[in-house]
Coordinates of C-alpha atoms and ligand atoms in Angstrom, one line a residue:
X26 CA -34.1 -19.6 32.5
X27 CA -36.2 -17.2 34.5
X28 CA -39.9 -17.6 34.9
X29 CA -40.5 -13.9 34.3
X30 CA -43.6 -13.1 32.2
X31 CA -43.0 -10.4 29.7
X32 CA -45.0 -7.3 30.5
X33 CA -47.0 -5.8 27.6
X34 CA -45.4 -2.4 27.3
X35 CA -48.6 -0.9 26.1
X36 CA -50.1 -1.5 29.5
X37 CA -49.2 0.7 32.4
X38 CA -47.2 -1.0 35.1
X39 CA -49.4 -0.4 38.2
X40 CA -48.1 -1.5 41.6
X41 CA -50.2 -3.2 44.3
X42 CA -52.2 -0.6 46.3
X43 CA -50.1 -0.9 49.4
X44 CA -46.7 -0.9 47.7
X45 CA -44.3 1.2 49.8
X46 CA -42.3 3.9 48.0
X47 CA -39.4 5.3 49.8
X48 CA -36.0 6.9 49.7
X49 CA -32.8 6.1 51.6
X50 CA -29.7 7.7 53.1
X51 CA -27.1 6.7 55.7
X52 CA -25.8 8.6 58.7
X53 CA -22.1 9.1 57.8
X54 CA -23.0 10.0 54.3
X55 CA -25.3 12.9 55.1
X56 CA -25.2 14.1 58.7
X57 CA -21.9 15.9 59.2
X58 CA -21.7 17.4 62.7
X59 CA -19.2 14.7 63.6
X60 CA -18.1 16.3 66.9
X61 CA -21.5 17.6 67.9
X62 CA -23.6 16.5 70.9
X63 CA -21.1 14.0 72.2
X64 CA -20.5 12.0 69.0
X65 CA -17.0 10.5 68.9
X66 CA -15.2 9.1 65.9
X67 CA -16.3 6.2 63.8
X68 CA -14.0 4.1 61.7
X69 CA -15.0 6.3 58.7
X70 CA -13.8 9.5 60.5
X71 CA -10.4 7.8 61.0
X72 CA -10.2 6.2 57.6
X73 CA -11.2 9.3 55.7
X74 CA -8.2 11.1 57.3
X75 CA -5.7 8.6 55.9
X76 CA -3.9 10.2 53.0
X77 CA -5.1 8.7 49.7
X78 CA -8.0 6.8 51.2
X79 CA -10.7 9.0 49.8
X80 CA -10.9 10.9 46.5
X81 CA -9.9 14.5 47.0
X82 CA -9.2 13.9 50.6
X83 CA -13.0 14.3 51.3
X84 CA -14.4 13.4 54.7
X85 CA -17.9 13.3 56.2
X86 CA -17.2 16.1 58.6
X87 CA -19.8 18.4 57.1
X88 CA -21.4 16.2 54.3
X89 CA -24.9 17.4 53.6
X90 CA -25.1 19.0 57.1
X91 CA -28.3 17.0 57.5
X92 CA -27.8 17.2 61.3
X93 CA -28.6 20.9 61.1
X94 CA -30.9 20.8 58.0
X95 CA -33.1 18.0 59.0
X96 CA -36.4 19.9 58.8
X97 CA -35.6 21.0 55.2
X98 CA -34.9 17.4 54.2
X99 CA -38.1 16.3 55.9
X100 CA -40.0 18.9 53.9
X101 CA -38.4 17.7 50.7
X102 CA -39.6 14.2 51.5
X103 CA -43.1 15.4 52.1
X104 CA -43.0 17.1 48.8
X105 CA -41.8 13.9 47.2
X106 CA -44.7 12.0 48.7
X107 CA -42.7 9.0 50.0
X108 CA -44.4 6.5 52.3
X109 CA -41.2 5.7 54.1
X110 CA -37.7 7.1 54.7
X111 CA -34.9 4.7 55.3
X112 CA -32.1 6.3 57.4
X113 CA -29.4 4.9 59.6
X114 CA -28.6 5.6 63.2
X115 CA -24.9 6.5 63.9
X116 CA -23.7 4.1 66.7
X117 CA -21.1 6.7 67.8
X118 CA -23.8 9.2 68.5
X119 CA -25.6 6.7 70.8
X120 CA -22.5 5.1 72.4
X121 CA -19.6 7.4 71.5
X122 CA -17.1 4.7 72.6
X123 CA -19.2 1.7 71.6
X124 CA -20.2 0.7 75.1
X125 CA -21.9 2.0 78.2
X126 CA -25.0 4.0 78.7
X127 CA -26.8 5.9 75.9
X128 CA -25.8 9.5 75.1
X129 CA -29.1 11.2 75.4
X130 CA -28.3 14.0 73.0
X131 CA -27.7 11.4 70.3
X132 CA -31.0 9.6 70.9
X133 CA -32.7 13.0 70.9
X134 CA -31.5 13.7 67.4
X135 CA -33.1 10.6 66.1
X136 CA -36.2 11.2 68.2
X137 CA -36.6 14.5 66.4
X138 CA -36.2 12.8 63.1
X139 CA -38.7 10.1 63.8
X140 CA -41.2 12.7 65.1
X141 CA -40.6 14.8 62.1
X142 CA -41.4 11.9 59.8
X143 CA -44.5 10.9 61.7
X144 CA -45.7 14.5 61.6
X145 CA -45.5 14.3 57.8
X146 CA -47.1 10.8 57.6
X147 CA -43.8 9.2 56.5
X148 CA -42.9 5.8 58.1
X149 CA -39.4 5.5 59.4
X150 CA -37.4 2.5 58.2
X151 CA -34.5 2.4 60.6
X152 CA -31.1 0.8 59.8
X153 CA -29.1 0.2 62.9
X154 CA -25.7 -0.2 61.3
X155 CA -24.6 1.4 58.1
X156 CA -20.9 1.1 58.5
X157 CA -20.0 3.7 61.1
X158 CA -18.5 1.5 63.8
X159 CA -17.3 3.5 66.9
X160 CA -13.5 3.7 66.5
X161 CA -13.0 2.7 70.1
X162 CA -14.4 -0.8 69.1
X163 CA -12.2 -1.0 66.1
X164 CA -9.2 -0.4 68.4
X165 CA -10.2 -3.5 70.2
X166 CA -10.4 -5.6 67.1
X167 CA -13.6 -4.4 65.3
X168 CA -15.7 -6.9 63.5
X169 CA -12.8 -9.4 63.6
X170 CA -13.6 -10.1 67.3
X171 CA -16.7 -11.6 68.7
X172 CA -17.1 -9.0 71.4
X173 CA -18.2 -6.4 68.8
X174 CA -21.3 -8.5 68.0
X175 CA -22.1 -8.5 71.7
X176 CA -21.6 -4.8 72.0
X177 CA -23.9 -4.3 68.9
X178 CA -26.6 -6.2 70.7
X179 CA -26.4 -3.8 73.7
X180 CA -26.5 -0.8 71.3
X181 CA -29.5 -2.2 69.6
X182 CA -31.3 -2.5 72.9
X183 CA -30.7 1.2 73.7
X184 CA -32.0 2.4 70.4
X185 CA -35.0 0.0 70.4
X186 CA -36.1 1.0 73.9
X187 CA -35.8 4.7 73.0
X188 CA -37.4 4.8 69.5
X189 CA -39.4 1.6 69.5
X190 CA -42.7 3.3 70.2
X191 CA -42.6 5.0 66.8
X192 CA -40.5 2.8 64.6
X193 CA -42.0 -0.4 63.2
X194 CA -39.5 -1.4 60.5
X195 CA -36.0 -2.3 61.6
X196 CA -33.0 -3.3 59.6
X197 CA -30.2 -4.7 61.6
X198 CA -27.3 -4.3 59.2
X199 CA -26.7 -2.6 55.9
X200 CA -24.7 -4.7 53.4
X201 CA -22.5 -6.7 55.8
X202 CA -20.6 -8.0 52.7
X203 CA -19.2 -4.4 52.3
X204 CA -18.3 -4.1 56.0
X205 CA -16.5 -7.5 56.0
X206 CA -15.0 -7.7 52.5
X207 CA -14.3 -4.1 51.6
X208 CA -13.5 -3.2 55.2
X209 CA -11.2 -6.1 56.1
X210 CA -10.5 -7.8 52.7
X211 CA -9.7 -5.4 50.0
X212 CA -9.3 -2.5 52.4
X213 CA -11.1 -0.1 50.2
X214 CA -13.5 0.8 53.0
X215 CA -12.9 1.6 56.6
X216 CA -11.0 0.4 58.5
X217 CA -8.8 -0.4 55.5
X218 CA -7.5 -3.8 56.5
X219 CA -6.4 -6.2 53.8
X220 CA -6.6 -9.7 55.2
X221 CA -8.9 -12.4 53.8
X222 CA -8.9 -14.4 57.0
X223 CA -10.0 -11.4 58.9
X224 CA -12.7 -10.6 56.4
X225 CA -14.1 -14.1 56.9
X226 CA -14.1 -13.7 60.7
X227 CA -15.8 -10.2 60.2
X228 CA -18.4 -11.8 57.9
X229 CA -19.3 -14.3 60.7
X230 CA -19.3 -11.7 63.5
X231 CA -21.5 -9.4 61.5
X232 CA -24.0 -12.2 60.9
X233 CA -23.8 -13.0 64.6
X234 CA -24.5 -9.4 65.5
X235 CA -27.6 -9.5 63.2
X236 CA -28.7 -12.7 64.9
X237 CA -28.2 -11.4 68.4
X238 CA -30.1 -8.2 67.6
X239 CA -33.3 -9.9 66.3
X240 CA -34.6 -11.2 69.7
X241 CA -33.6 -8.0 71.4
X242 CA -35.7 -6.0 68.9
X243 CA -38.6 -8.4 69.3
X244 CA -38.6 -8.1 73.0
X245 CA -38.2 -4.3 73.1
X246 CA -40.6 -3.6 70.3
X247 CA -43.2 -6.4 70.1
X248 CA -44.8 -5.0 66.9
X249 CA -41.4 -4.7 65.2
X250 CA -40.9 -5.9 61.7
X251 CA -37.3 -7.0 61.5
X252 CA -35.0 -7.6 58.6
X253 CA -31.5 -7.3 57.2
X254 CA -30.3 -5.5 54.1
X255 CA -28.0 -7.4 51.8
X256 CA -26.2 -6.2 48.6
X257 CA -26.9 -9.1 46.3
X258 CA -25.9 -9.6 42.7
X259 CA -26.0 -11.7 39.6
X260 CA -22.8 -13.0 38.2
X261 CA -22.9 -14.2 34.6
X262 CA -20.1 -16.4 33.3
X263 CA -18.4 -14.7 30.4
X264 CA -18.4 -17.9 28.4
X265 CA -19.9 -21.4 28.7
X266 CA -16.4 -22.8 29.6
X267 CA -16.6 -24.8 32.8
X268 CA -13.8 -22.7 34.4
X269 CA -15.8 -19.5 33.9
X270 CA -19.0 -21.1 35.2
X271 CA -17.1 -22.2 38.3
X272 CA -15.7 -18.7 38.6
X273 CA -19.2 -17.2 38.5
X274 CA -20.2 -19.7 41.2
X275 CA -17.3 -18.6 43.5
X276 CA -18.2 -15.0 43.1
X277 CA -21.8 -15.9 43.9
X278 CA -20.6 -17.8 46.9
X279 CA -18.7 -14.8 48.2
X280 CA -21.3 -12.1 47.6
X281 CA -24.6 -13.9 47.9
X282 CA -24.4 -17.3 49.5
X283 CA -22.1 -16.4 52.4
X284 CA -25.1 -14.4 53.7
X285 CA -28.2 -15.9 52.3
X286 CA -27.3 -19.5 53.2
X287 CA -26.7 -18.9 56.9
X288 CA -29.6 -16.5 57.3
X289 CA -32.2 -18.6 55.6
X290 CA -30.8 -22.1 55.7
X291 CA -28.8 -22.0 58.9
X292 CA -25.5 -23.1 57.4
X293 CA -22.6 -21.7 55.5
X294 CA -22.1 -23.0 51.9
X295 CA -19.8 -26.0 51.7
X296 CA -17.8 -24.7 48.8
X297 CA -17.1 -21.4 50.7
X298 CA -16.1 -23.3 53.9
X299 CA -13.7 -25.2 51.8
X300 CA -12.5 -22.2 49.8
X301 CA -11.5 -20.2 53.0
X302 CA -10.3 -23.3 54.9
X303 CA -6.7 -22.1 55.2
X304 CA -7.4 -18.4 55.9
X305 CA -7.0 -17.6 59.6
X306 CA -8.8 -16.9 61.8
X307 CA -11.5 -17.3 59.2
X308 CA -14.3 -19.7 60.0
X309 CA -12.4 -21.0 63.1
X310 CA -14.2 -18.2 65.0
X311 CA -17.6 -20.0 64.7
X312 CA -18.8 -21.4 68.0
X313 CA -21.4 -24.0 68.7
X314 CA -24.9 -22.6 68.4
X315 CA -23.9 -19.6 66.3
X316 CA -25.7 -20.7 63.2
X317 CA -29.0 -21.1 65.2
X318 CA -28.4 -17.5 66.5
X319 CA -27.8 -16.3 62.9
X320 CA -31.0 -17.8 61.4
X321 CA -34.0 -16.6 63.5
X322 CA -37.2 -16.0 61.5
X323 CA -37.3 -12.6 60.0
X324 CA -40.2 -10.4 58.7
X325 CA -38.6 -9.2 55.5
X326 CA -35.5 -9.1 53.5
X327 CA -33.9 -5.9 52.3
X328 CA -32.2 -6.1 48.9
X329 CA -29.8 -3.5 47.5
X330 CA -29.2 -3.9 43.8
X331 CA -27.2 -1.7 41.5
X332 CA -25.6 -3.7 38.6
X333 CA -25.0 -7.3 37.4
X334 CA -21.5 -8.6 36.7
X335 CA -19.9 -10.8 34.0
X336 CA -17.0 -12.8 35.2
X337 CA -14.4 -15.3 34.0
X338 CA -11.7 -17.4 35.6
X339 CA -8.6 -15.2 36.2
X340 CA -6.3 -17.6 34.3
X341 CA -8.4 -17.2 31.2
X342 CA -7.5 -13.5 30.7
X343 CA -6.4 -13.9 27.1
X344 CA -9.6 -15.8 26.3
X345 CA -11.5 -12.9 27.7
X346 CA -10.1 -10.7 24.9
X347 CA -10.9 -13.4 22.3
X348 CA -14.5 -13.6 23.6
X349 CA -14.9 -9.8 22.9
X350 CA -14.7 -8.3 26.3
X351 CA -12.7 -5.2 26.9
X352 CA -9.9 -4.9 29.4
X353 CA -10.8 -6.9 32.5
X354 CA -11.7 -4.7 35.4
X355 CA -9.3 -6.6 37.6
X356 CA -9.6 -8.9 40.5
X357 CA -11.0 -7.4 43.7
X358 CA -10.1 -10.5 45.7
X359 CA -7.2 -12.4 44.2
X360 CA -8.0 -15.5 46.2
X361 CA -11.2 -15.9 44.3
X362 CA -9.4 -15.9 40.9
X363 CA -12.4 -14.1 39.3
X364 CA -12.0 -11.5 36.6
X365 CA -14.7 -8.9 36.3
X366 CA -15.4 -8.1 32.7
X367 CA -16.7 -5.1 31.0
X368 CA -19.4 -5.9 28.4
X369 CA -18.8 -3.8 25.3
X370 CA -21.6 -1.5 24.3
X371 CA -23.4 -1.5 27.6
X372 CA -24.0 1.9 29.2
X373 CA -22.4 2.5 32.5
X374 CA -23.0 5.0 35.3
X375 CA -20.3 7.3 36.6
X376 CA -19.3 4.5 39.0
X377 CA -18.5 2.4 35.9
X378 CA -21.4 0.1 36.9
X379 CA -23.3 -1.5 33.9
X380 CA -26.9 -0.5 33.5
X381 CA -28.9 -3.7 33.2
X382 CA -32.1 -3.9 35.0
X383 CA -32.8 -7.5 34.0
X384 CA -30.3 -8.6 36.7
X385 CA -32.7 -7.3 39.3
X386 CA -35.7 -9.4 38.1
X387 CA -33.4 -12.4 37.8
X388 CA -32.1 -11.9 41.3
X389 CA -35.5 -11.5 42.9
X390 CA -36.9 -14.6 41.1
X391 CA -33.9 -16.6 42.4
X392 CA -34.3 -15.4 46.0
X393 CA -37.9 -16.6 45.9
X394 CA -36.9 -19.9 44.4
X395 CA -33.9 -20.7 46.6
X396 CA -34.4 -18.8 49.8
X397 CA -37.6 -17.2 50.9
X398 CA -41.1 -16.0 50.3
X399 CA -40.8 -13.3 52.9
X400 CA -41.7 -9.8 51.8
X401 CA -38.8 -8.1 50.0
X402 CA -38.1 -4.4 50.0
X403 CA -35.6 -3.0 47.5
X404 CA -33.9 -0.9 50.2
X405 CA -31.5 0.7 47.7
X406 CA -31.4 1.2 44.0
X407 CA -30.2 4.2 42.0
X408 CA -27.4 5.6 40.0
X409 CA -24.6 8.2 40.0
X410 CA -24.2 10.4 36.9
X411 CA -22.2 13.5 36.2
X412 CA -25.1 15.9 36.9
X413 CA -24.8 19.6 36.6
X414 CA -26.9 22.6 37.3
X415 CA -27.9 24.3 34.0
X416 CA -28.3 28.0 33.4
X417 CA -32.0 27.7 34.2
X418 CA -30.9 26.4 37.7
X419 CA -32.2 23.0 36.8
X420 CA -30.6 19.5 36.9
X421 CA -32.0 17.6 33.9
X422 CA -30.8 14.1 34.8
X423 CA -32.5 12.1 32.1
X424 CA -30.1 9.2 32.5
X425 CA -31.1 8.8 36.1
X426 CA -34.8 8.9 35.2
X427 CA -34.2 6.2 32.6
X428 CA -32.2 4.1 35.1
X429 CA -35.0 4.3 37.7
X430 CA -37.7 3.7 35.2
X431 CA -36.0 0.5 34.0
X432 CA -35.3 -0.8 37.4
X433 CA -38.7 0.0 38.9
X434 CA -40.1 -1.8 35.8
X435 CA -37.8 -4.7 36.6
X436 CA -39.3 -4.8 40.1
X437 CA -42.8 -4.9 38.6
X438 CA -41.7 -7.8 36.4
X439 CA -40.6 -9.7 39.5
X440 CA -44.0 -9.0 41.1
X441 CA -45.6 -10.4 37.9
X442 CA -43.5 -13.4 38.3
X443 CA -44.8 -14.0 41.8
X444 CA -42.1 -12.5 43.9
X445 CA -43.4 -10.8 47.1
X446 CA -41.8 -7.4 46.6
X447 CA -43.5 -4.9 48.9
X448 CA -41.5 -1.7 48.5
X449 CA -38.8 0.2 46.8
X450 CA -36.4 2.9 48.1
X451 CA -34.4 5.1 45.8
X452 CA -30.8 5.6 46.7
X453 CA -30.5 8.4 47.5
X454 CA -32.6 11.4 48.6
X455 CA -29.5 13.6 48.5
X456 CA -26.1 13.8 46.8
X457 CA -23.8 12.7 49.5
X458 CA -20.5 11.3 50.7
X459 CA -20.0 8.3 48.5
X460 CA -17.5 6.5 50.6
X461 CA -14.1 6.2 49.0
X462 CA -15.3 8.3 46.1
X463 CA -16.0 11.3 48.4
X464 CA -18.3 13.9 46.9
X465 CA -17.2 13.0 43.3
X466 CA -20.2 10.7 42.7
X467 CA -23.7 12.1 42.9
X468 CA -26.5 9.6 43.6
X469 CA -29.2 12.0 44.8
X470 CA -32.6 12.9 43.3
X471 CA -31.9 16.2 45.1
X472 CA -28.7 18.1 44.1
X473 CA -26.6 19.3 47.0
X474 CA -24.4 22.3 46.4
X475 CA -21.6 21.3 48.7
X476 CA -20.1 24.7 49.3
X477 CA -23.4 26.2 50.5
X478 CA -25.4 23.1 51.4
X479 CA -28.3 24.3 49.3
X480 CA -30.7 21.6 48.0
X481 CA -32.2 21.6 44.5
X482 CA -34.6 18.8 43.4
X483 CA -33.5 17.3 40.1
X484 CA -35.7 16.2 37.3
X485 CA -35.6 12.7 38.7
X486 CA -37.2 14.0 41.9
X487 CA -40.2 15.2 39.9
X488 CA -40.3 12.0 38.0
X489 CA -40.2 9.9 41.1
X490 CA -42.9 12.1 42.7
X491 CA -45.1 11.3 39.7
X492 CA -44.3 7.6 39.9
X493 CA -45.3 7.6 43.6
X494 CA -48.5 9.6 43.0
X495 CA -49.7 7.4 40.2
X496 CA -48.4 4.2 41.9
X497 CA -47.1 3.1 38.5
X498 CA -44.0 3.5 36.3
X499 CA -44.1 6.8 34.6
X500 CA -42.4 6.8 31.2
X501 CA -39.7 9.4 30.8
X502 CA -41.1 11.0 27.7
X503 CA -43.9 12.5 29.7
X504 CA -41.7 14.1 32.3
X505 CA -39.3 17.0 32.0
X506 CA -40.0 17.5 28.3
X507 CA -42.8 20.0 28.4
Ligands
FCB17 C1 -24.3 0.9 48.7 C2 -24.3 1.6 50.1 C3 -24.8 3.0 50.1 C4 -24.4 3.8 48.8 C5 -24.6 3.0 47.6 C6 -24.2 3.7 46.3 O1 -23.4 -0.1 48.7 O2 -25.1 0.9 51.0 O3 -24.4 3.6 51.3 O4 -23.1 4.2 48.9 O5 -24.0 1.7 47.6

């Protein structure tokens, strides 16, 4: 189906000369220092204290202590040779209660970070919201109420006016699907609400927040390049049966089209409007003019991709076994009636996510065909594995190298197929607080020894440095085997 040309594997995969190589993190996952310099709790501080919410009872209280180790992390990035660092600003450092004047100490921290990047010739890519909503706003309804979108616009104005002189690339939201659907739907993320109608309302208010932020960024920072980062996926029907094809379409509607359609086409998908018709408050929160606000022209799209999914209609659970799939992974959102299936024989990461880079090429080709020709940045891609430090004090993470190699090659395939991909950011620079999994899942290309906070670059760090240096995919056999 896809128009992808097949790359001759004997030829090196060389990237365009101005391709942007980067790495990414997020505030709550790395900073720690949750009570320092005026910061007040976010929904993740509250949620991580609920018994049973996070594996091992972990919290982001200390995390990688990046707040105090920033210079060391900046030096690591210089050594890595990245052109850009994608980080997020913690709203509760800037407005500890989600409204009112800026907390100067919070702004100063990000000013030091931006200056430190510029000193090392690394471009900042700033995400304004990576899930750490000030708890005070959640107490007033969080993303289920419209006011939060308006508060977000004010916060964006404060950050843009303070850092705009030195930040060109701005991302309004990271993965609003997770904020809305894991935060208010399944409750597996903060604030832990389980209510589909509220998830739909949050979905809309997050998009509204994005839309309100765009003109504010443009007026505060005329040279700003503005985009949004979405976690998009590929859903493959487990069989050709019409019910499974329809199930894949529903999953696609929920994850992809609920965001891509309003942002690029200015309307919600009909089938999703119908699907959530009876959930309250749901789409009833939409007001006249909202869809125009949500769909202003952007400068780029950020895409986070980790794994593809195979799905079947929930009522066909016994056919799933007949079709050769293992035990279904269950239904994240029962109203969708979609079963996620495990494909036998496919490698998985320690998150249980299937390793299949072809999904990334397929997704990128589809975005171009159905939505936009804007520059695309892969703003996150990476893998968690059960790394360990060996007796030589080295982390030989061959499986992560292989994962990155395949996925960066898949990006190259998309470029070959005419998709305008302009950069790639590895998730993540550091092992960090992986949300409900706490510190039990390591995504870093740098090992973090959590008891001491010490950093140790892994084999994948060296591999990625070589990839960046050569501006081409380096094949694993030439790295780490000498
Ligand atoms: C994404 C998040 C990021 C990280 C990766 C593994 O959904 O944006 O913070 O947790 O997954």
